[in-house]
Tab-separated table of C-alpha atoms in Angstrom:
chain	number	residue	atom	x	y	z
A	1	UNK	CA	-24.450	-16.872	-13.527
A	2	UNK	CA	-22.597	-19.753	-12.521
A	3	UNK	CA	-19.706	-19.367	-15.590
A	4	UNK	CA	-19.367	-15.651	-15.110
A	5	UNK	CA	-18.587	-16.691	-10.922
A	6	UNK	CA	-16.345	-19.333	-12.245
A	7	UNK	CA	-13.860	-16.183	-14.673
A	8	UNK	CA	-14.246	-13.719	-11.870
A	9	UNK	CA	-12.519	-16.044	-8.947
A	10	UNK	CA	-10.425	-16.961	-11.499
A	11	UNK	CA	-9.582	-13.853	-12.985
A	12	UNK	CA	-9.137	-12.284	-9.217
A	13	UNK	CA	-6.865	-14.967	-7.916
A	14	UNK	CA	-4.448	-14.917	-11.095
A	15	UNK	CA	-4.099	-11.224	-10.444
A	16	UNK	CA	-3.401	-11.694	-7.130
A	17	UNK	CA	-0.718	-14.565	-8.160
A	18	UNK	CA	1.391	-12.849	-10.357
A	19	UNK	CA	1.345	-9.420	-7.620
A	20	UNK	CA	2.294	-11.838	-4.957
A	21	UNK	CA	4.966	-14.073	-6.781
A	22	UNK	CA	6.256	-10.939	-8.691
A	23	UNK	CA	7.111	-9.089	-5.064
A	24	UNK	CA	8.783	-12.620	-4.167
A	25	UNK	CA	10.532	-13.316	-7.412
A	26	UNK	CA	10.378	-10.275	-9.474
A	27	UNK	CA	8.004	-10.000	-12.291
A	28	UNK	CA	6.079	-13.624	-12.843
A	29	UNK	CA	3.658	-14.334	-14.857
A	30	UNK	CA	0.938	-17.490	-13.930
A	31	UNK	CA	-1.477	-19.537	-15.933
A	32	UNK	CA	-4.020	-22.009	-15.357
A	33	UNK	CA	-5.362	-25.652	-16.511
A	34	UNK	CA	-8.706	-26.785	-15.249
A	35	UNK	CA	-11.674	-28.984	-15.690
A	36	UNK	CA	-14.838	-28.037	-13.528
A	37	UNK	CA	-16.708	-31.534	-13.793
A	38	UNK	CA	-15.083	-35.136	-14.105
A	39	UNK	CA	-16.867	-35.000	-17.869
A	40	UNK	CA	-15.698	-31.335	-18.884
A	41	UNK	CA	-13.330	-30.285	-21.279
A	42	UNK	CA	-10.058	-28.986	-20.237
A	43	UNK	CA	-10.009	-25.010	-20.340
A	44	UNK	CA	-6.913	-22.907	-20.797
A	45	UNK	CA	-6.200	-19.753	-18.752
A	46	UNK	CA	-3.289	-17.725	-20.017
A	47	UNK	CA	-3.412	-14.344	-20.353
A	48	UNK	CA	0.156	-13.710	-19.994
A	49	UNK	CA	1.139	-16.526	-22.849
A	50	UNK	CA	3.115	-18.277	-19.670
A	51	UNK	CA	2.343	-21.486	-21.107
A	52	UNK	CA	3.334	-20.721	-25.172
A	53	UNK	CA	5.989	-23.011	-26.332
A	54	UNK	CA	4.811	-25.945	-23.782
A	55	UNK	CA	2.046	-26.859	-26.190
A	56	UNK	CA	3.908	-30.405	-27.567
A	57	UNK	CA	4.474	-31.763	-23.626
A	58	UNK	CA	0.928	-30.453	-22.756
A	59	UNK	CA	-0.382	-32.021	-26.076
A	60	UNK	CA	1.002	-35.281	-24.466
A	61	UNK	CA	0.781	-35.064	-21.004
A	62	UNK	CA	-3.058	-34.031	-21.531
A	63	UNK	CA	-4.483	-34.555	-24.891
A	64	UNK	CA	-2.601	-38.001	-25.871
A	65	UNK	CA	-3.047	-40.725	-23.736
A	66	UNK	CA	-7.722	-39.473	-22.896
A	67	UNK	CA	-6.028	-38.049	-19.447
A	68	UNK	CA	-8.020	-34.848	-19.767
A	69	UNK	CA	-10.717	-37.418	-19.201
A	70	UNK	CA	-8.871	-39.441	-16.079
A	71	UNK	CA	-6.928	-36.928	-14.713
A	72	UNK	CA	-7.007	-39.820	-12.072
A	73	UNK	CA	-5.570	-38.278	-8.297
A	74	UNK	CA	-2.037	-39.992	-7.186
A	75	UNK	CA	-2.052	-39.378	-3.609
A	76	UNK	CA	-5.161	-38.225	-0.923
A	77	UNK	CA	-4.072	-35.691	1.009
A	78	UNK	CA	-5.722	-32.804	3.150
A	79	UNK	CA	-9.374	-32.901	1.172
A	80	UNK	CA	-7.818	-32.712	-1.922
A	81	UNK	CA	-6.289	-35.247	-3.966
A	82	UNK	CA	-2.529	-34.072	-5.673
A	83	UNK	CA	-1.998	-34.748	-9.350
A	84	UNK	CA	0.994	-35.632	-11.735
A	85	UNK	CA	1.631	-31.946	-12.462
A	86	UNK	CA	3.268	-32.019	-16.373
A	87	UNK	CA	6.677	-31.568	-15.976
A	88	UNK	CA	7.526	-28.013	-18.273
A	89	UNK	CA	10.725	-26.408	-18.203
A	90	UNK	CA	11.213	-22.850	-16.630
A	91	UNK	CA	8.383	-23.908	-14.932
A	92	UNK	CA	6.314	-24.289	-11.531
A	93	UNK	CA	3.112	-26.531	-11.440
A	94	UNK	CA	1.141	-27.583	-8.591
A	95	UNK	CA	-2.339	-29.108	-8.505
A	96	UNK	CA	-4.993	-31.555	-8.082
A	97	UNK	CA	-8.818	-32.551	-7.811
A	98	UNK	CA	-10.469	-30.781	-5.699
A	99	UNK	CA	-14.064	-30.673	-3.911
A	100	UNK	CA	-15.167	-28.156	-5.907
A	101	UNK	CA	-13.450	-28.142	-9.227
A	102	UNK	CA	-12.542	-31.710	-10.257
A	103	UNK	CA	-8.869	-30.683	-11.650
A	104	UNK	CA	-7.362	-27.561	-11.886
A	105	UNK	CA	-2.954	-26.687	-11.972
A	106	UNK	CA	-1.551	-23.649	-11.772
A	107	UNK	CA	1.517	-22.727	-13.630
A	108	UNK	CA	4.237	-19.695	-12.969
A	109	UNK	CA	7.821	-19.194	-13.967
A	110	UNK	CA	10.810	-21.067	-12.118
A	111	UNK	CA	13.059	-17.764	-12.258
A	112	UNK	CA	16.740	-18.400	-12.906
A	113	UNK	CA	17.486	-16.984	-9.674
A	114	UNK	CA	15.449	-18.807	-7.516
A	115	UNK	CA	16.362	-20.768	-4.134
A	116	UNK	CA	14.151	-22.823	-4.053
A	117	UNK	CA	10.961	-23.849	-5.892
A	118	UNK	CA	9.399	-24.842	-2.668
A	119	UNK	CA	7.508	-21.564	-1.368
A	120	UNK	CA	6.238	-21.100	-5.439
A	121	UNK	CA	5.167	-24.242	-5.060
A	122	UNK	CA	3.310	-23.669	-1.840
A	123	UNK	CA	1.602	-20.176	-3.168
A	124	UNK	CA	0.311	-22.545	-6.024
A	125	UNK	CA	-1.154	-25.005	-3.834
A	126	UNK	CA	-2.605	-22.269	-1.317
A	127	UNK	CA	-4.169	-20.835	-5.130
A	128	UNK	CA	-5.785	-23.654	-5.864
A	129	UNK	CA	-7.240	-23.706	-1.950
A	130	UNK	CA	-8.827	-20.952	-2.228
A	131	UNK	CA	-10.397	-21.372	-5.688
A	132	UNK	CA	-12.047	-24.058	-4.696
A	133	UNK	CA	-13.041	-22.421	-1.558
A	134	UNK	CA	-14.781	-19.480	-3.492
A	135	UNK	CA	-16.645	-21.852	-6.133
A	136	UNK	CA	-17.839	-23.443	-2.746
A	137	UNK	CA	-19.424	-20.644	-1.055
A	138	UNK	CA	-20.024	-18.292	-3.843
A	139	UNK	CA	-19.943	-15.383	-2.240
A	140	UNK	CA	-19.808	-12.401	-4.909
A	141	UNK	CA	-18.820	-9.919	-1.502
A	142	UNK	CA	-15.906	-12.211	-0.655
A	143	UNK	CA	-15.174	-12.705	-4.150
A	144	UNK	CA	-11.564	-10.164	-4.153
A	145	UNK	CA	-10.565	-11.383	-0.589
A	146	UNK	CA	-9.026	-14.652	-2.006
A	147	UNK	CA	-6.302	-11.733	-4.113
A	148	UNK	CA	-5.654	-9.767	-1.505
A	149	UNK	CA	-4.577	-12.908	0.265
A	150	UNK	CA	-1.976	-14.115	-2.209
A	151	UNK	CA	-0.574	-10.830	-3.410
A	152	UNK	CA	0.514	-10.853	0.784
A	153	UNK	CA	1.709	-14.712	1.134
A	154	UNK	CA	5.617	-14.587	1.387
A	155	UNK	CA	5.761	-15.025	4.743
A	156	UNK	CA	3.380	-17.892	5.046
A	157	UNK	CA	4.678	-19.534	1.930
A	158	UNK	CA	7.859	-20.015	3.439
A	159	UNK	CA	6.755	-20.720	6.493
A	160	UNK	CA	4.829	-24.075	4.832
A	161	UNK	CA	7.769	-25.162	2.888
A	162	UNK	CA	9.708	-25.116	5.981
A	163	UNK	CA	7.256	-26.521	8.254
A	164	UNK	CA	6.739	-29.732	5.019
A	165	UNK	CA	10.276	-30.186	5.085
A	166	UNK	CA	10.322	-30.873	9.101
A	167	UNK	CA	7.306	-32.940	8.788
A	168	UNK	CA	8.771	-35.047	6.316
A	169	UNK	CA	12.286	-36.091	8.395
A	170	UNK	CA	10.632	-35.346	12.623
A	171	UNK	CA	6.900	-35.828	11.813
A	172	UNK	CA	4.425	-33.597	12.963
A	173	UNK	CA	5.153	-33.471	16.610
A	174	UNK	CA	7.618	-30.731	16.727
A	175	UNK	CA	7.291	-27.910	19.461
A	176	UNK	CA	9.389	-25.686	17.034
A	177	UNK	CA	7.089	-22.888	15.896
A	178	UNK	CA	8.259	-21.222	12.095
A	179	UNK	CA	5.838	-17.854	12.449
A	180	UNK	CA	7.544	-16.363	15.755
A	181	UNK	CA	11.253	-17.480	14.171
A	182	UNK	CA	10.531	-15.591	10.687
A	183	UNK	CA	9.543	-12.087	12.676
A	184	UNK	CA	12.427	-12.657	14.706
A	185	UNK	CA	14.759	-12.743	12.026
A	186	UNK	CA	13.595	-10.330	9.694
A	187	UNK	CA	13.021	-7.617	13.013
A	188	UNK	CA	16.614	-8.443	13.953
A	189	UNK	CA	17.459	-7.921	9.763
A	190	UNK	CA	16.560	-4.374	9.969
A	191	UNK	CA	17.905	-3.549	13.426
A	192	UNK	CA	21.644	-1.782	13.154
A	193	UNK	CA	23.863	-2.106	15.745
A	194	UNK	CA	26.233	1.409	15.889
A	195	UNK	CA	25.528	2.336	11.758
A	196	UNK	CA	26.633	-1.456	11.041
A	197	UNK	CA	23.665	-4.515	9.300
A	198	UNK	CA	23.848	-7.901	11.493
A	199	UNK	CA	26.232	-10.347	10.686
A	200	UNK	CA	26.367	-13.886	11.725
A	201	UNK	CA	24.403	-17.367	12.015
A	202	UNK	CA	21.161	-17.186	13.970
A	203	UNK	CA	19.922	-21.469	14.711
A	204	UNK	CA	16.927	-22.608	15.496
A	205	UNK	CA	16.861	-25.951	16.808
A	206	UNK	CA	14.490	-28.369	17.784
A	207	UNK	CA	14.351	-27.462	22.114
A	208	UNK	CA	14.244	-31.738	22.362
A	209	UNK	CA	17.643	-31.533	20.324
A	210	UNK	CA	19.174	-28.540	22.335
A	211	UNK	CA	21.495	-30.946	24.182
A	212	UNK	CA	23.160	-32.267	21.292
A	213	UNK	CA	24.965	-28.846	20.392
A	214	UNK	CA	28.495	-28.363	21.200
A	215	UNK	CA	28.357	-25.398	23.315
A	216	UNK	CA	31.303	-22.968	23.992
A	217	UNK	CA	28.649	-20.131	25.932
A	218	UNK	CA	25.358	-20.862	27.553
A	219	UNK	CA	23.139	-18.495	29.147
A	220	UNK	CA	21.227	-19.500	32.688
A	221	UNK	CA	17.202	-19.900	32.677
A	222	UNK	CA	16.677	-16.214	34.202
A	223	UNK	CA	19.085	-14.864	31.493
A	224	UNK	CA	18.320	-16.386	28.272
A	225	UNK	CA	17.488	-12.939	25.607
A	226	UNK	CA	13.674	-13.505	24.533
A	227	UNK	CA	13.543	-13.974	21.259
A	228	UNK	CA	11.068	-10.721	21.085
A	229	UNK	CA	13.724	-8.982	21.970
A	230	UNK	CA	15.193	-8.087	19.081
A	231	UNK	CA	17.555	-5.419	19.655
A	232	UNK	CA	19.433	-7.504	22.925
A	233	UNK	CA	19.543	-10.362	20.066
A	234	UNK	CA	21.190	-8.092	17.618
A	235	UNK	CA	23.572	-6.863	20.510
A	236	UNK	CA	24.372	-10.637	21.042
A	237	UNK	CA	24.667	-11.395	17.293
A	238	UNK	CA	28.574	-9.245	17.434
A	239	UNK	CA	29.845	-12.697	19.007
A	240	UNK	CA	29.387	-14.629	15.704
A	241	UNK	CA	30.364	-12.267	13.603
A	242	UNK	CA	33.365	-13.494	11.306
A	243	UNK	CA	33.455	-16.856	12.877
A	244	UNK	CA	32.411	-20.436	12.184
A	245	UNK	CA	30.091	-20.150	15.747
A	246	UNK	CA	26.222	-19.677	16.063
A	247	UNK	CA	24.299	-18.422	18.182
A	248	UNK	CA	21.807	-20.686	19.284
A	249	UNK	CA	17.920	-20.401	20.464
A	250	UNK	CA	14.829	-23.100	21.356
A	251	UNK	CA	12.350	-20.660	19.332
A	252	UNK	CA	11.761	-19.082	22.533
A	253	UNK	CA	14.803	-17.604	23.666
A	254	UNK	CA	18.552	-17.357	23.166
A	255	UNK	CA	20.689	-20.559	24.988
A	256	UNK	CA	24.064	-19.838	23.880
A	257	UNK	CA	26.882	-19.503	21.763
A	258	UNK	CA	27.624	-23.455	19.945
A	259	UNK	CA	29.883	-24.394	17.190
A	260	UNK	CA	30.319	-27.644	15.148
A	261	UNK	CA	28.005	-29.609	14.354
A	262	UNK	CA	23.885	-28.874	14.311
A	263	UNK	CA	21.156	-30.851	14.760
A	264	UNK	CA	19.389	-31.845	11.129
A	265	UNK	CA	16.707	-29.690	9.981
A	266	UNK	CA	17.469	-27.419	11.960
A	267	UNK	CA	16.277	-23.343	10.741
A	268	UNK	CA	19.392	-20.892	10.030
A	269	UNK	CA	19.188	-17.503	9.501
A	270	UNK	CA	22.391	-16.090	8.081
A	271	UNK	CA	22.094	-12.382	8.254
A	272	UNK	CA	25.150	-10.993	5.277
A	273	UNK	CA	24.832	-7.470	6.010
A	274	UNK	CA	21.772	-5.354	4.408
A	275	UNK	CA	20.337	-9.229	3.369
A	276	UNK	CA	20.636	-12.940	4.433
A	277	UNK	CA	19.475	-16.320	3.818
A	278	UNK	CA	17.309	-19.094	5.157
A	279	UNK	CA	18.104	-22.143	5.083
A	280	UNK	CA	17.078	-25.954	6.159
A	281	UNK	CA	19.724	-28.672	5.575
A	282	UNK	CA	21.399	-28.050	2.616
A	283	UNK	CA	18.780	-26.081	0.919
A	284	UNK	CA	18.649	-22.563	0.959
A	285	UNK	CA	14.649	-21.736	1.078
A	286	UNK	CA	14.734	-17.747	0.421
A	287	UNK	CA	16.521	-15.145	1.128
A	288	UNK	CA	15.838	-11.658	3.271
A	289	UNK	CA	16.204	-7.986	2.674
A	290	UNK	CA	14.310	-4.620	2.948
A	291	UNK	CA	11.975	-6.375	5.794
A	292	UNK	CA	10.581	-9.271	3.307
A	293	UNK	CA	11.045	-12.608	2.024
A	294	UNK	CA	12.567	-13.213	-2.000
A	295	UNK	CA	13.473	-16.236	-3.536
A	296	UNK	CA	16.659	-14.433	-5.443
A	297	UNK	CA	20.033	-16.333	-4.653
A	298	UNK	CA	21.573	-12.446	-5.032
A	299	UNK	CA	24.016	-14.160	-7.361
A	300	UNK	CA	25.338	-13.287	-10.681
A	301	UNK	CA	23.013	-14.137	-12.991
A	302	UNK	CA	25.034	-14.744	-16.767
A	303	UNK	CA	22.856	-16.898	-18.067
A	304	UNK	CA	22.217	-14.180	-21.181
A	305	UNK	CA	26.108	-14.466	-21.010
A	306	UNK	CA	26.590	-18.010	-21.572
A	307	UNK	CA	24.210	-18.153	-23.910
A	308	UNK	CA	26.563	-16.046	-26.255
A	309	UNK	CA	29.641	-18.058	-25.633
A	310	UNK	CA	28.026	-20.976	-26.707
A	311	UNK	CA	26.944	-18.768	-30.029
A	312	UNK	CA	30.785	-18.154	-30.453
A	313	UNK	CA	31.220	-22.025	-30.597
A	314	UNK	CA	33.750	-22.480	-28.070
A	315	UNK	CA	34.897	-25.694	-26.091
A	316	UNK	CA	33.200	-26.453	-23.180
A	317	UNK	CA	35.827	-26.430	-20.768
A	318	UNK	CA	36.801	-22.699	-22.347
A	319	UNK	CA	33.290	-21.623	-21.365
A	320	UNK	CA	33.705	-23.051	-17.624
A	321	UNK	CA	36.650	-20.776	-17.346
A	322	UNK	CA	34.878	-17.841	-18.782
A	323	UNK	CA	32.373	-18.018	-16.462
A	324	UNK	CA	34.533	-18.822	-13.472
A	325	UNK	CA	36.190	-15.868	-13.693
A	326	UNK	CA	33.446	-12.966	-15.123
A	327	UNK	CA	31.514	-13.938	-11.785
A	328	UNK	CA	34.339	-13.897	-9.636
A	329	UNK	CA	34.898	-10.103	-10.769
A	330	UNK	CA	31.392	-9.909	-10.778
A	331	UNK	CA	30.469	-11.177	-7.312
A	332	UNK	CA	33.386	-8.817	-6.358
A	333	UNK	CA	32.483	-5.382	-7.789
A	334	UNK	CA	29.134	-7.087	-6.043
A	335	UNK	CA	30.601	-7.380	-2.864
A	336	UNK	CA	32.427	-4.235	-2.096
A	337	UNK	CA	29.413	-2.162	-3.762
A	338	UNK	CA	30.964	-0.864	-6.477
A	339	UNK	CA	29.986	-0.741	-10.080
A	340	UNK	CA	32.258	-2.059	-12.922
A	341	UNK	CA	32.489	-3.240	-16.743
A	342	UNK	CA	34.231	-5.691	-18.296
A	343	UNK	CA	34.931	-5.423	-22.148
A	344	UNK	CA	34.899	-8.593	-23.662
A	345	UNK	CA	37.029	-8.736	-26.459
A	346	UNK	CA	36.682	-11.662	-28.997
A	347	UNK	CA	37.949	-9.722	-31.816
A	348	UNK	CA	41.388	-9.931	-33.582
A	349	UNK	CA	42.959	-7.780	-33.283
A	350	UNK	CA	41.639	-6.378	-29.614
A	351	UNK	CA	39.471	-3.297	-29.865
A	352	UNK	CA	41.280	0.159	-29.433
A	353	UNK	CA	40.116	1.168	-26.624
A	354	UNK	CA	41.547	4.845	-24.585
A	355	UNK	CA	42.528	2.898	-20.581
A	356	UNK	CA	45.688	2.310	-18.579
A	357	UNK	CA	47.531	-0.658	-20.606
A	358	UNK	CA	49.694	-2.866	-19.264
A	359	UNK	CA	53.126	-4.357	-20.741
A	360	UNK	CA	52.509	-7.876	-19.535
A	361	UNK	CA	49.020	-8.291	-19.650
A	362	UNK	CA	47.827	-10.166	-16.399
A	363	UNK	CA	46.844	-14.164	-16.605
A	364	UNK	CA	43.478	-14.155	-15.252
A	365	UNK	CA	43.510	-18.387	-15.038
A	366	UNK	CA	46.154	-17.420	-12.095
A	367	UNK	CA	44.635	-17.358	-8.892
A	368	UNK	CA	46.894	-14.455	-8.081
A	369	UNK	CA	46.837	-12.356	-11.354
A	370	UNK	CA	42.368	-13.016	-10.874
A	371	UNK	CA	42.958	-11.353	-7.418
A	372	UNK	CA	44.648	-7.892	-9.083
A	373	UNK	CA	42.363	-7.662	-11.526
A	374	UNK	CA	39.454	-7.782	-8.997
A	375	UNK	CA	41.007	-4.843	-6.926
A	376	UNK	CA	41.544	-2.535	-10.639
A	377	UNK	CA	38.234	-3.098	-11.231
A	378	UNK	CA	37.087	-0.512	-8.280
A	379	UNK	CA	39.415	2.186	-10.469
A	380	UNK	CA	36.830	4.235	-12.409
A	381	UNK	CA	36.349	2.879	-15.598
A	382	UNK	CA	36.227	-0.856	-17.756
A	383	UNK	CA	38.343	-4.040	-17.835
A	384	UNK	CA	39.746	-4.970	-21.291
A	385	UNK	CA	39.907	-8.505	-21.134
A	386	UNK	CA	40.927	-10.879	-24.295
A	387	UNK	CA	37.972	-13.160	-24.503
A	388	UNK	CA	40.216	-16.133	-26.244
A	389	UNK	CA	42.624	-15.895	-24.174
A	390	UNK	CA	41.473	-14.426	-20.853
A	391	UNK	CA	44.044	-12.115	-20.331
A	392	UNK	CA	43.289	-8.758	-18.788
A	393	UNK	CA	45.207	-6.036	-21.438
A	394	UNK	CA	44.203	-2.954	-19.596
A	395	UNK	CA	41.237	-0.929	-17.186
A	396	UNK	CA	40.164	2.677	-16.234
A	397	UNK	CA	39.381	2.356	-19.823
A	398	UNK	CA	37.174	4.746	-21.565
A	399	UNK	CA	34.079	3.954	-23.681
A	400	UNK	CA	32.627	5.948	-26.016
A	401	UNK	CA	30.718	6.122	-29.362
A	402	UNK	CA	27.594	8.358	-30.581
A	403	UNK	CA	24.412	8.178	-29.274
A	404	UNK	CA	21.910	4.782	-29.668
A	405	UNK	CA	18.397	4.260	-29.830
A	406	UNK	CA	17.575	2.409	-26.619
A	407	UNK	CA	19.724	4.559	-23.974
A	408	UNK	CA	18.226	3.999	-20.837
A	409	UNK	CA	18.301	7.536	-18.557
A	410	UNK	CA	17.487	5.951	-15.403
A	411	UNK	CA	20.487	4.071	-15.528
A	412	UNK	CA	23.725	5.850	-15.637
A	413	UNK	CA	27.131	6.579	-17.543
A	414	UNK	CA	28.012	3.549	-17.247
A	415	UNK	CA	25.620	1.547	-19.103
A	416	UNK	CA	24.602	3.687	-21.700
A	417	UNK	CA	28.291	4.179	-22.329
A	418	UNK	CA	28.295	0.379	-22.732
A	419	UNK	CA	25.486	0.683	-25.089
A	420	UNK	CA	27.159	2.735	-27.805
A	421	UNK	CA	30.358	1.325	-27.699
A	422	UNK	CA	29.303	-1.684	-27.953
A	423	UNK	CA	27.206	-0.624	-31.083
A	424	UNK	CA	30.525	0.542	-32.581
A	425	UNK	CA	32.607	-2.457	-31.748
A	426	UNK	CA	30.411	-6.008	-33.019
A	427	UNK	CA	33.305	-7.850	-31.432
A	428	UNK	CA	32.828	-7.615	-28.099
A	429	UNK	CA	30.409	-8.264	-25.464
A	430	UNK	CA	29.958	-5.778	-21.511
A	431	UNK	CA	28.902	-6.942	-18.844
A	432	UNK	CA	28.016	-3.747	-16.673
A	433	UNK	CA	27.522	-4.382	-12.603
A	434	UNK	CA	25.682	-0.937	-11.114
A	435	UNK	CA	26.929	-0.199	-7.227
A	436	UNK	CA	23.332	-0.814	-6.631
A	437	UNK	CA	23.797	-5.038	-8.104
A	438	UNK	CA	21.755	-4.908	-11.899
A	439	UNK	CA	23.556	-6.296	-14.283
A	440	UNK	CA	23.314	-6.294	-18.193
A	441	UNK	CA	25.360	-8.093	-20.962
A	442	UNK	CA	25.264	-5.319	-23.642
A	443	UNK	CA	26.244	-6.858	-27.440
A	444	UNK	CA	25.186	-4.517	-30.536
A	445	UNK	CA	23.866	-1.554	-28.172
A	446	UNK	CA	21.422	-3.534	-26.894
A	447	UNK	CA	21.134	-5.359	-23.595
A	448	UNK	CA	20.827	-8.896	-23.915
A	449	UNK	CA	17.243	-10.059	-21.721
A	450	UNK	CA	15.679	-13.682	-21.389
A	451	UNK	CA	12.451	-12.140	-22.176
A	452	UNK	CA	10.844	-9.290	-23.242
A	453	UNK	CA	9.069	-6.744	-20.851
A	454	UNK	CA	5.270	-8.189	-20.299
A	455	UNK	CA	2.482	-5.648	-21.179
A	456	UNK	CA	-0.519	-6.317	-19.646
A	457	UNK	CA	-3.307	-7.062	-21.180
A	458	UNK	CA	-6.939	-5.540	-20.575
A	459	UNK	CA	-10.169	-8.575	-22.109
A	460	UNK	CA	-13.122	-8.559	-21.493
A	461	UNK	CA	-14.344	-11.726	-19.397
A	462	UNK	CA	-15.103	-14.599	-21.314
A	463	UNK	CA	-14.786	-18.515	-21.222
A	464	UNK	CA	-10.930	-19.527	-21.688
A	465	UNK	CA	-10.753	-21.447	-25.058
A	466	UNK	CA	-10.462	-25.639	-23.979
A	467	UNK	CA	-7.577	-26.928	-24.661
A	468	UNK	CA	-7.298	-28.393	-27.644
A	469	UNK	CA	-8.794	-25.003	-29.119
A	470	UNK	CA	-6.139	-23.480	-28.094
A	471	UNK	CA	-3.414	-25.772	-28.968
A	472	UNK	CA	-4.819	-25.493	-32.035
A	473	UNK	CA	-4.713	-21.916	-32.347
A	474	UNK	CA	-1.059	-21.270	-31.203
A	475	UNK	CA	-0.558	-23.855	-34.340
A	476	UNK	CA	-2.022	-21.839	-36.319
A	477	UNK	CA	-0.369	-18.422	-35.102
A	478	UNK	CA	2.828	-20.763	-36.296
């Protein structure tokens, strides 16, 4: 019965963790390495194969030096002992020794476009606490509660990370409350003024440090808008739109408009239209959009393109220049909210494409020519770029080809035309930017993805394998 309850508890928390992190960071997986008692063997719960490929590092960390039997804590904190988690590429981990679970370490994916791993780490830390709590209460009625909590933990994870950052510098005795601050930011971000989304910076300063700000204008004590009056604050935000000034708040009311250097470890909300960012010091904690917090940096993810360039055996400085030019074109299309397609042609001779050809190709390494190219990208059609010399030969190019397998009717004509064109032209790479922000890297008639779409697995609840068995099984599959 105890084993069955443990497995059900792990399964509920795992599902809640995956669902919650998927809303916060995009499709996410999770895994657990645990030992129930000091003399219990380490076991692996990894239904999504998150840890596959990391077996050598896990073997070295847990088994090589008999650390599976020891798992000595690194630091005592809040009723549990923190533990030195294994350092795995592309993985965020958090674990420790807990009262009702001798050792547990939860793992999740470190997405390429993650602003900061801090909120995700706090998420995993809370999963550890909830599992230990469930094993202590042993209440079958409340078994699903932990999963529900983790599904909607984004605001709490962001808040916990901000509090931890500020406490390390300012100490725990601070008066700036973070929950009301985050609620105000979300309410303001959803409020339009004359049809326009909010733009400008709002800074929340520790009340004891507000006197250190250089104010351009201040409001009287009885004229200061409350943070609960988010519609009024949305109107005032127009005063700092398009400049470097900031609307200053002490967490409860708006004090005035400030400029210049701000007190350390203040919380800055940067409103950028239909989205924005939360920053503390030089760290971007998270972004916000659509009434919620997300981990995305909202920048173009061109990792797959960089991998393609590496396979072409180009020089590092040339790869850097190509990535810089492509990033500029993609970022411009995203900011202006228009779609575009970039045909990166490394063939000799270049592919024959119908379009508006230029007598003298534009040199995209020059700032003026690159600026013109960002404007030409608005014209319906693709930009035809010589990848080796970074020159724009044509714009408004038409991409054609025969139908191919894998076309996606949920995407527009630009995406599917790129699939058809690359299927018939082997020496081109296409970067497709949709007007609603998705970016696709297409080559040889298929989209290049960092990973395959994960298909949920349905399985009976049985005791997970020990770490040694799991590693041996993985070696046998290879």
